[in-house]
Structure formats: structure tokens, C-alpha cells
Coordinates of C-alpha atoms in Angstrom, one line a residue:
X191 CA 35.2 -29.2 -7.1
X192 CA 37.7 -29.1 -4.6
X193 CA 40.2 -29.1 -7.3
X194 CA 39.0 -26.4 -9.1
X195 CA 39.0 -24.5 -6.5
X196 CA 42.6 -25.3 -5.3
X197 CA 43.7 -24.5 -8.7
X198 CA 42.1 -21.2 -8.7
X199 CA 39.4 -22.5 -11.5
X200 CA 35.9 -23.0 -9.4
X201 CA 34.7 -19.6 -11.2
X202 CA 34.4 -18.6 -14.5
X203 CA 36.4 -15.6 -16.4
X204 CA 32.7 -14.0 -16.3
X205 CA 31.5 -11.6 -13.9
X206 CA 28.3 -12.2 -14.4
X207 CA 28.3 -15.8 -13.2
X208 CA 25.9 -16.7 -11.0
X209 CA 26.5 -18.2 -8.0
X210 CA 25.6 -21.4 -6.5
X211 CA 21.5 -21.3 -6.0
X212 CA 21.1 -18.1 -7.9
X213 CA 18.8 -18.0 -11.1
X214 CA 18.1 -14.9 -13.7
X215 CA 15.0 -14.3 -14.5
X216 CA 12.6 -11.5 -16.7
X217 CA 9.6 -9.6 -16.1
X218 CA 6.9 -9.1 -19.0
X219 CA 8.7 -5.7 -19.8
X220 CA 12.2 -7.2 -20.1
X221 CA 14.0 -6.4 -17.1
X222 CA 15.9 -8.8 -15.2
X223 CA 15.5 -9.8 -12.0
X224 CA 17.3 -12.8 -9.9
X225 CA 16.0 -15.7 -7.8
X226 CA 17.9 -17.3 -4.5
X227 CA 16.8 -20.7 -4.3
X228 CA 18.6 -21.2 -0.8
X229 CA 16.8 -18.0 0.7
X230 CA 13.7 -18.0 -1.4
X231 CA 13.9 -14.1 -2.5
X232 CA 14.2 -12.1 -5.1
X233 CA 16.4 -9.0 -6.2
X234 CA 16.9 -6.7 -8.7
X235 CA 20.6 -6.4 -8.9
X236 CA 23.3 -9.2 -9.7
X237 CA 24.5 -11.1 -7.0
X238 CA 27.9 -10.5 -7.8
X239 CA 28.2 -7.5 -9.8
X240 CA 25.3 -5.4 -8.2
X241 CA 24.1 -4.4 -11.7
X242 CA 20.6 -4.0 -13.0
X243 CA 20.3 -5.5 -16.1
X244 CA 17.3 -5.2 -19.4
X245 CA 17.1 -7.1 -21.8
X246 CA 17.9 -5.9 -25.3
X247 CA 15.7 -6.1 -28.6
X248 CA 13.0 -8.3 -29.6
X249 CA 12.0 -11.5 -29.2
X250 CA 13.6 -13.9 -31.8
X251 CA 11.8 -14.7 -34.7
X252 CA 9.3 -17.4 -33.9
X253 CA 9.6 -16.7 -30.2
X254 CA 6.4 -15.7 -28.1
X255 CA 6.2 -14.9 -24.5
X256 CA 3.3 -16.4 -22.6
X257 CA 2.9 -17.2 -18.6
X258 CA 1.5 -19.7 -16.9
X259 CA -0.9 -19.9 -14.4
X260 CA 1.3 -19.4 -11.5
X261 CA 1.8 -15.9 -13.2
X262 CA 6.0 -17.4 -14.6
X263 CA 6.6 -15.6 -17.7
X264 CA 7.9 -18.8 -20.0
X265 CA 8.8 -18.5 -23.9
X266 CA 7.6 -21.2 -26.8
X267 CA 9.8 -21.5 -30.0
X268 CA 7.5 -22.3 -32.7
X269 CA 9.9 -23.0 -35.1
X270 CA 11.8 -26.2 -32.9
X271 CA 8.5 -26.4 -30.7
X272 CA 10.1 -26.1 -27.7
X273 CA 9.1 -24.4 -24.1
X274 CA 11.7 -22.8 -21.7
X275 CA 11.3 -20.4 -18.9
X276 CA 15.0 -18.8 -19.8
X277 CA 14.2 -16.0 -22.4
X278 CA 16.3 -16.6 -25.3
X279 CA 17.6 -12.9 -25.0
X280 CA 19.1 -13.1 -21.9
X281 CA 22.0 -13.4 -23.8
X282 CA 22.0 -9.8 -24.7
X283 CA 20.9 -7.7 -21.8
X284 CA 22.3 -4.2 -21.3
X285 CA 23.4 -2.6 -17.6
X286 CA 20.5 -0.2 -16.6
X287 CA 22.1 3.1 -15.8
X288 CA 19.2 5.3 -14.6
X289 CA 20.1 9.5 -14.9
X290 CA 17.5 9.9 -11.9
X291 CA 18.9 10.7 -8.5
X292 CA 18.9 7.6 -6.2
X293 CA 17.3 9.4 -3.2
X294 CA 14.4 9.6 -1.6
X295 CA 12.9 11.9 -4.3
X296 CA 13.5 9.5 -7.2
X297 CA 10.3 10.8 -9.4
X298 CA 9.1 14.3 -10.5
X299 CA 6.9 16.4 -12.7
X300 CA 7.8 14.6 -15.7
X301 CA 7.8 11.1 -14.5
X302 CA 5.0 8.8 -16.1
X303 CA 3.5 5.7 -14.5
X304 CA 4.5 3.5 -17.1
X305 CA 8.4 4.8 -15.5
X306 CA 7.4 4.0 -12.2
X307 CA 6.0 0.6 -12.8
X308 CA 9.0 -0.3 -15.1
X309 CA 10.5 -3.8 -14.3
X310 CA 7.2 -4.7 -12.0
X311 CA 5.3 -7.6 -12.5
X312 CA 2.1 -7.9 -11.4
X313 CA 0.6 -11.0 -12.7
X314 CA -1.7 -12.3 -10.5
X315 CA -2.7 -8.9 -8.5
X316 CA -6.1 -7.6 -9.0
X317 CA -7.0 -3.8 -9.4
X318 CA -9.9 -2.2 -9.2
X319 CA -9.7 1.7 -10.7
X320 CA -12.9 4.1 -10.3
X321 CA -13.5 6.8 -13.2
X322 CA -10.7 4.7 -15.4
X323 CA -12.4 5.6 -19.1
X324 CA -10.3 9.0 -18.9
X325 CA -7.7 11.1 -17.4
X326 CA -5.0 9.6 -14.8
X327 CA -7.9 6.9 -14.0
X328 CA -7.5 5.5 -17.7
X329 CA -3.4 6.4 -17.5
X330 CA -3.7 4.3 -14.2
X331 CA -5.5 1.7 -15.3
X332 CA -3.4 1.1 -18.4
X333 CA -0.3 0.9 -16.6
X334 CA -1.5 -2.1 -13.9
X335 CA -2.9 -4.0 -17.3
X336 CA 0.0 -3.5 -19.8
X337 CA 2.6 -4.7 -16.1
X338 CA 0.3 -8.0 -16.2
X339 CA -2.3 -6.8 -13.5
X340 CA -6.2 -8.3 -14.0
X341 CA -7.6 -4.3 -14.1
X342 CA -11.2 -3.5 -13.7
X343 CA -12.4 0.1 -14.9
X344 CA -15.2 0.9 -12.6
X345 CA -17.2 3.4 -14.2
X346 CA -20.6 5.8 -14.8
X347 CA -20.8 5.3 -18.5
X348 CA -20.2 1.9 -19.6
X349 CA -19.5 2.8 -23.1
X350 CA -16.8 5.1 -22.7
X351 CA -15.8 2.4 -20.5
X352 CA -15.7 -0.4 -23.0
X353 CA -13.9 2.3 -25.2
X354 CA -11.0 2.9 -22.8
X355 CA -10.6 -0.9 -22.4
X356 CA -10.5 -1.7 -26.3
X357 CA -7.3 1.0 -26.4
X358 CA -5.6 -0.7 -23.9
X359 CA -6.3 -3.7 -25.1
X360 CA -5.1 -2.2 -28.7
X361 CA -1.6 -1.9 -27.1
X362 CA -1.3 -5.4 -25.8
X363 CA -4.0 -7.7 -26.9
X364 CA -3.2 -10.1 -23.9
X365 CA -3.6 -7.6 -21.0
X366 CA -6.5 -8.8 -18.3
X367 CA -8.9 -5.6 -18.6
X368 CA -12.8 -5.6 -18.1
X369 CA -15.1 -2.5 -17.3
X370 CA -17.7 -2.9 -14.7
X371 CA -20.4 -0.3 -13.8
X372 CA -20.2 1.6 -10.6
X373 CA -22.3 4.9 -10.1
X374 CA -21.1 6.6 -7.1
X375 CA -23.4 8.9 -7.1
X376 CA -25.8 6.4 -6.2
X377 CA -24.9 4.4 -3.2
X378 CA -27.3 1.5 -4.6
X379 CA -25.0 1.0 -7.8
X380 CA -22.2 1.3 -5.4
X381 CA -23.8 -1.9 -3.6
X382 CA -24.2 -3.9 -6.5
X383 CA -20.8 -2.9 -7.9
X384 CA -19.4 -4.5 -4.6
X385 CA -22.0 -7.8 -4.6
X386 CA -21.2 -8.2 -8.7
X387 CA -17.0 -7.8 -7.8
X388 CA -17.2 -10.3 -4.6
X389 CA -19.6 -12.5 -7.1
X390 CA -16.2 -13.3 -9.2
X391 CA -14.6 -14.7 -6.5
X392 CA -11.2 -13.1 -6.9
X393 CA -8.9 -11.2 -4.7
X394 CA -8.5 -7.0 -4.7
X395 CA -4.9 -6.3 -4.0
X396 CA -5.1 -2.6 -5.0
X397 CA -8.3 -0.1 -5.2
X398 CA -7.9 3.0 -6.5
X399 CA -10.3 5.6 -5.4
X400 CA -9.9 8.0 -8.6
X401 CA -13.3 9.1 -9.9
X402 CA -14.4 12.7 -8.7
X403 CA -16.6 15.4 -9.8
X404 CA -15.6 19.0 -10.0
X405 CA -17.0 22.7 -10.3
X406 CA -20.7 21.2 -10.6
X407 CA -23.8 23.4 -10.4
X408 CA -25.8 22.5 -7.1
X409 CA -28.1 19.1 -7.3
X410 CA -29.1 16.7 -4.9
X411 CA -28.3 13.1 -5.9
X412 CA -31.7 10.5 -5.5
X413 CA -30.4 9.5 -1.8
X414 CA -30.3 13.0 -0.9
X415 CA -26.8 14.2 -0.8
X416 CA -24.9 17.3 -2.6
X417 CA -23.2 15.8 -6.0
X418 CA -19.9 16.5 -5.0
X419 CA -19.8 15.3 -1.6
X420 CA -21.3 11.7 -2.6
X421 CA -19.3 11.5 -6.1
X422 CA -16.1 12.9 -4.3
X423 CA -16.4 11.3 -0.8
X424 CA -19.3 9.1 0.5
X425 CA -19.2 6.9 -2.5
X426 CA -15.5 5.7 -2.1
X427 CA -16.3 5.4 1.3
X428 CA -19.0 3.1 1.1
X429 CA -17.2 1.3 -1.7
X430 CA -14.3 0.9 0.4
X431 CA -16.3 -0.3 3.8
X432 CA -18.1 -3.2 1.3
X433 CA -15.1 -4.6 -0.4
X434 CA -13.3 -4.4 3.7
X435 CA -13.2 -8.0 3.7
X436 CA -11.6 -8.4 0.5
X437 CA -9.0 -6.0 0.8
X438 CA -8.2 -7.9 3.8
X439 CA -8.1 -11.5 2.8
X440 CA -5.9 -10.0 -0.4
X441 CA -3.2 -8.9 2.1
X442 CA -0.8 -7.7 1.4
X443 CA -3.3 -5.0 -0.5
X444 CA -3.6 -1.3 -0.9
X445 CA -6.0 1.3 -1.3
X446 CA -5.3 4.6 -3.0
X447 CA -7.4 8.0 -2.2
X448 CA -6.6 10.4 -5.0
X449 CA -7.1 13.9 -3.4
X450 CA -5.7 17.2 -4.0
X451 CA -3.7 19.8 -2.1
X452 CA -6.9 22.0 -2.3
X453 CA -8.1 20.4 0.7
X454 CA -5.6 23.1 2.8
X455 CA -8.0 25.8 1.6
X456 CA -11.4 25.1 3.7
X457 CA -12.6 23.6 7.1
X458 CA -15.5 21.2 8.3
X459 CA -15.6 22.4 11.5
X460 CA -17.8 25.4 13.4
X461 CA -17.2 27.8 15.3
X462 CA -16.4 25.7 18.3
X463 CA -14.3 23.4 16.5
X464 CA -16.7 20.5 16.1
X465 CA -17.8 18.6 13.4
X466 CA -20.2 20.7 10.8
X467 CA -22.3 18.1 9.0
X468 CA -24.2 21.0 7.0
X469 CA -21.0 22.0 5.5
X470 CA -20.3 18.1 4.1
X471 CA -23.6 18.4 2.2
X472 CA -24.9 22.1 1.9
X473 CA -28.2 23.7 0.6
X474 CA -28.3 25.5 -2.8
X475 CA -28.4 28.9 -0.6
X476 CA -24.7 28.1 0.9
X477 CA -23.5 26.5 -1.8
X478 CA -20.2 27.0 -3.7
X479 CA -18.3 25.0 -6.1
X480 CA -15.1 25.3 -5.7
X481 CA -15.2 24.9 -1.7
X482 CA -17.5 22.1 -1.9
X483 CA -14.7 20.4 -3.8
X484 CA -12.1 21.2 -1.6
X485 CA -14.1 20.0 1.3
X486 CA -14.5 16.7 -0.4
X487 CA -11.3 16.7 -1.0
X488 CA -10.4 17.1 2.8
X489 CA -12.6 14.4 3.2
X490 CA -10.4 11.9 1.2
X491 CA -7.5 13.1 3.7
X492 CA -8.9 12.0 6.5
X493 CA -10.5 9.2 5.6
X494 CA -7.5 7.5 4.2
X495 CA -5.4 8.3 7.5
X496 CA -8.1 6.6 9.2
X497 CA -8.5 3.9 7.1
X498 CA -4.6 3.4 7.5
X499 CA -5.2 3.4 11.1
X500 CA -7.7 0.7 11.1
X501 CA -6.5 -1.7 8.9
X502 CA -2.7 -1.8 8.7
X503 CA -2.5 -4.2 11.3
X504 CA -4.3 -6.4 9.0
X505 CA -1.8 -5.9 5.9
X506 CA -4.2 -3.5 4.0
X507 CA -2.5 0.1 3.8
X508 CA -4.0 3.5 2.3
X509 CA -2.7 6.5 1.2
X510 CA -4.0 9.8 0.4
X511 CA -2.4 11.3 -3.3
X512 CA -2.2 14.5 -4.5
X513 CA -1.6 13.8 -8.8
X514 CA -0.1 17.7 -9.2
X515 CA -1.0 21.0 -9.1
X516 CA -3.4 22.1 -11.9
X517 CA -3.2 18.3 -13.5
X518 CA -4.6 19.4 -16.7
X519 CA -7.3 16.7 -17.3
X520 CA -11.3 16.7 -18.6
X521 CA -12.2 17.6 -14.8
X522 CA -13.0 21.0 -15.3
X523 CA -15.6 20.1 -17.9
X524 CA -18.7 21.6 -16.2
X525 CA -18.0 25.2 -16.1
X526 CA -16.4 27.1 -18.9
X527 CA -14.9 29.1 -16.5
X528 CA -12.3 26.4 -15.2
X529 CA -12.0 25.1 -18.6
X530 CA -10.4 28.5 -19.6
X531 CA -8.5 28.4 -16.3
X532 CA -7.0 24.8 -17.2
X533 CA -6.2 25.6 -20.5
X534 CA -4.6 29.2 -19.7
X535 CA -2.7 26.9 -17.0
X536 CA -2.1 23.6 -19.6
X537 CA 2.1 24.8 -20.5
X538 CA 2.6 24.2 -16.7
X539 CA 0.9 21.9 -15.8
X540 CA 2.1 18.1 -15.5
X541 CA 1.4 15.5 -17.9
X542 CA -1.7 13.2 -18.0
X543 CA 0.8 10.2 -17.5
X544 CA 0.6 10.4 -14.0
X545 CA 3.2 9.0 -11.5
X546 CA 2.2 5.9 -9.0
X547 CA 3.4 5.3 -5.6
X548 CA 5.3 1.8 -5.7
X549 CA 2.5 -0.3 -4.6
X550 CA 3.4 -3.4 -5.0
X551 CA 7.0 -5.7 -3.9
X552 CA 9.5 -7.1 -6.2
X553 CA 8.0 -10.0 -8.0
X554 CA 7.5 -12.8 -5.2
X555 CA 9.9 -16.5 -4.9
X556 CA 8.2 -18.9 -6.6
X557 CA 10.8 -22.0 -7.7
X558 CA 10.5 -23.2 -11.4
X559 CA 12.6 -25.2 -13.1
X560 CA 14.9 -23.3 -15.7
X561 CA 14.9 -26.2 -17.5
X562 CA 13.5 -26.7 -21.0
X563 CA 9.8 -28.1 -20.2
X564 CA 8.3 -28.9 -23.6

């Protein structure tokens, strides 16, 4: 070696040569990421060339991808029967030149989760999604499952459920997806959501508190509360306070509050600035849609600031989103009066794909051999 490199020769004509330690790796969706074997990280550029790189085309014929149960994507060759974790494509990849603006404010109106996930992997990482059978729960859900996440859709009506999770299902008949039934407007199904989750024995790396009920007439759920309050609020609460421990043996895990920027337009407090219980969960005389939403909404807020507080010194974090103003969705369902609202609104409003927070880290070290193993 020391030869080669007196004659000038320790390096190929290549710029995209590795260096010594280095690996190249792929995600399920084709993007190419790199492995230090000295340092035991990841990256997404080329050591070298600082280049993002996809991989180009389809899988050669008699080529299927598959991953073990480390979460390694590998790749079998029916035809010579062979097993290799290098992905026989990697011979054509393409330089990623993304057209968005590298600062802070990398996403916007038009950006879909399925863009914001691209080049993730999350095999391995368990999701938990509440009201996933439509709307940005179902876009959410189907964008964790199709990026290699185990997703659970936790919903009211189990066969609209079961539905959701055959589509997603129909786009990748490998994804991890199951639907399991959580009522939150009644804190008891909410219990046994939380004993039936803990009963598989798995982790919960990211909980999305999506389901929510809007413009409904005044009712009283059968532990006592106003609808809105318990579907909106209280139920995600509790959810969140029974699947704690969890959330906190997963670490590093996340919890998502999907809220809305109507919360600015109301207040829980009285007169003298304290805390107004009657207000959380009013009587049919002061009741109004539209603020008993918002209210809830405000509730979301500060429950996920709080929930930050608590438990980010224990490497579970939460954040409080707002999915766009007038997200045209099946929300407004209950009142014809929103409905024509929405769908005066619909030409400018966002689109259903809905754009997620990076929640989860690069994919982690985990040393394989590159050799061929079958």
C-alpha cells in the first residue's frame, strides 16, 4: 500500500470510492445512505463527494428485497439463489438534486408525507395512530407502514378500520399494519386499548394523537363529559398517561398532538384569570360548537408543552401540530353548514397528504457483512 501511495495510485480514478471503513447502503425506498465502520454512524451524503445519491429503476429480474430481523434490508437472486445485502442496483444510482430551499423552512403547503419521510427507514419503530381509517390519520398511518414502520390504526369503527389497512396493504403487501379498537369517547375502551397494546409486548416509539371530533350537536358521553372535550382532549390524555411507561422504555420516542390554530380564538380561564372547569365541559344551555372545539383544541396545546416538560429528560418528546388552515378533510361531517364552508374553501385549501415533522433519526449503525451470505 505504501507503494501505491508513493506512486500516486492508493485511490481509484472514481470519485465515488469509498474510503477505508466506509460502506453504501439502501433504504426500503431506494435511497442511499453510508455506514462508518470506525465511528459506528450513518450519513446521508458520500464521504467524499458530499452527494446524495437514489437508486435508479427496478429491481432486476428475479431480484426481491426482503429484511431481516435486525430490520437490514438484504436482496435474494432467485434465478443463481444467492443472498447479498449490496442491492444489485447500486450500480446505477442517480445524484439527488432536491429544487427545495435548504433552510429552515424546507416543506410547504404542497409537501406530502410520503416527501417528508423519503429516504427514512423505520423498520423496527412502532406507531400507534388514533382516528387512522381516514383523513391525515389514514395519510399518516400509510406513510410510517409503506417507510417499514409496524403501524397500528386505533380506531372507533373497526370496519372502516380493517378497510383502511387492506388499502395500505394493497400498495405494499409486506407493510406491518393492524387496526385495533380505541373509543375515546369512552375512557374504558381507552383502558383496554392501552392493557390489549402493553399485552403485545412491543415498544411505542411514536403516538400520534390524531382522532378528533368537530361541529357536534351537544351530548354527554356515558362517563359524563361534553363529546368534544373527551373525544378532542381527555381521551388522548388518558391514553397518553397509560402507555407513559412505554413511551419511556421506547426512548428515544415521540408523541404527536394534532391541534389547530383555532385554539388562538377562545380562553379557559374566568374572570380572574383562573382555571374555568365549566368551560372544558359545558351544559347544553352554554354550549357552542365551534368554541367547544377550539377550546379542545387549546387543550392539546398545553398539554403537549407539558408533556414535553415532563418527559424529555427521559428521551420521550411531544409536539403540538397544526395540519393547515381549513385542511379539507371528512371533519366537518356533522353539520351541513361546515360541510358547505369546507367545500366553498376546498381550491385553497392543502392537500389530504399531510406533511410530518422528521420524527425519527437517520437509520441507526448496525454492522453487517456486505458480503454475499447465501
Amino acid at each position: 500500500m505504501a507503494a501505491l501511495r508513493y506512486a500516486g495510485l492508493d485511490d481509484t480514478d472514481s470519485e465515488d470510492e469509498l474510503p477505508l471503513g466506509w460502506e453504501q447502503r439502501t433504504t426500503k425506498d431506494g435511497w442511499v445512505y453510508y455506514a462508518n465502520h470506525t465511528e459506528e454512524k450513518t450519513q446521508w451524503e458520500h464521504p467524499k463527494t458530499g452527494k446524495r445519491k437514489r437508486i435508479a429503476g427496478d429491481l432486476p429480474y428475479g431480484w426481491e428485497q426482503e429484511t431481516d430481523e435486525n430490520g437490514q434490508v438484504y436482496f435474494v437472486d432467485h434465478i443463481n439463489k444467492r443472498t447479498t445485502y449490496l442491492d444489485p442496483r447500486l450500480a446505477f444510482t442517480v445524484d439527488d438534486n432536491p429544487t427545495k430551499p435548504t433552510n429552515r423552512q424546507r416543506y410547504d403547503g404542497s409537501t406530502t408525507a410520503m416527501e417528508i419521510l423519503q429516504g427514512r427507514d423505520f423498520t423496527g419503530r412502532v406507531v400507534v395512530v388514533t382516528g387512522a381509517n381516514s383523513g391525515i390519520g389514514f395519510e399518516t398511518a400509510k406513510s410510517f407502514a409503506l417507510h417499514g414502520a409496524h403501524v397500528i390504526l386505533a380506531c372507533r369503527n373497526m370496519s372502516r378500520a380493517n378497510e383502511a389497512v387492506s388499502r395500505i396493504l394493497g400498495e405494499w403487501h409486506k407493510a406491518k399494519v393492524e387496526a385495533m379498537t380505541l373509543d375515546l369517547a369512552l375512557l374504558r375502551s381507552v383502558q383496554h386499548f392501552a392493557q390489549a397494546f402493553k399485552a403485545k409486548n412491543v415498544s411505542l416509539h411514536v403516538l400520534v394523537c390524531n382522532a378528533a371530533a368537530f361541529a357536534l350537536p351537544w351530548s354527554l358521553t356515558k362517563d359524563g363529559l361534553e363529546t368534544t372535550f373527551q373525544v378532542n382532549h381527555l381521551g388522548h390524555f388518558y391514553l397518553v398517561q397509560l402507555l407513559q411507561d412505554v413511551l419511556c422504555r421506547s426512548a428515544p420516542a415521540r408523541v404527536v398532538v394534532v391541534s389547530s390554530e383555532s385554539h388562538r380564538f377562545t380562553d379557559i380561564n374566568d374572570s380572574a384569570g383562573k382555571l374555568d372547569f365549566s368551560r372544558l365541559s359545558p351544559s347544553k344551555n352554554d354550549y357552542w360548537a365551534m368554541l367547544a372545539y377550539n377550546r379542545s383544541k387549546l387543550c392539546n396545546i398545553l398539554f403537549s408543552n407539558e408533556l414535553h416538560r415532563r418527559l424529555s429528560p427521559r428521551g420521550v418528546t411531544s409536539n403540538a401540530v397544526h395540519p393547515g388552515n381549513m385542511l379539507y378533510s371528512s371533519l366537518h361531517r356533522n353539520w351541513w353548514v361546515y360541510t358547505l364552508l369546507f367545500t366553498l374553501a376546498r381550491p385553497f385549501t392543502k392537500s389530504m397528504k399531510p406533511s410530518l415533522e422528521d420524527t425519527i433519526n437517520m437509520p441507526t449503525f448496525t454492522e453487517k457483512a456486505t458480503l454475499d451470505c447465501g
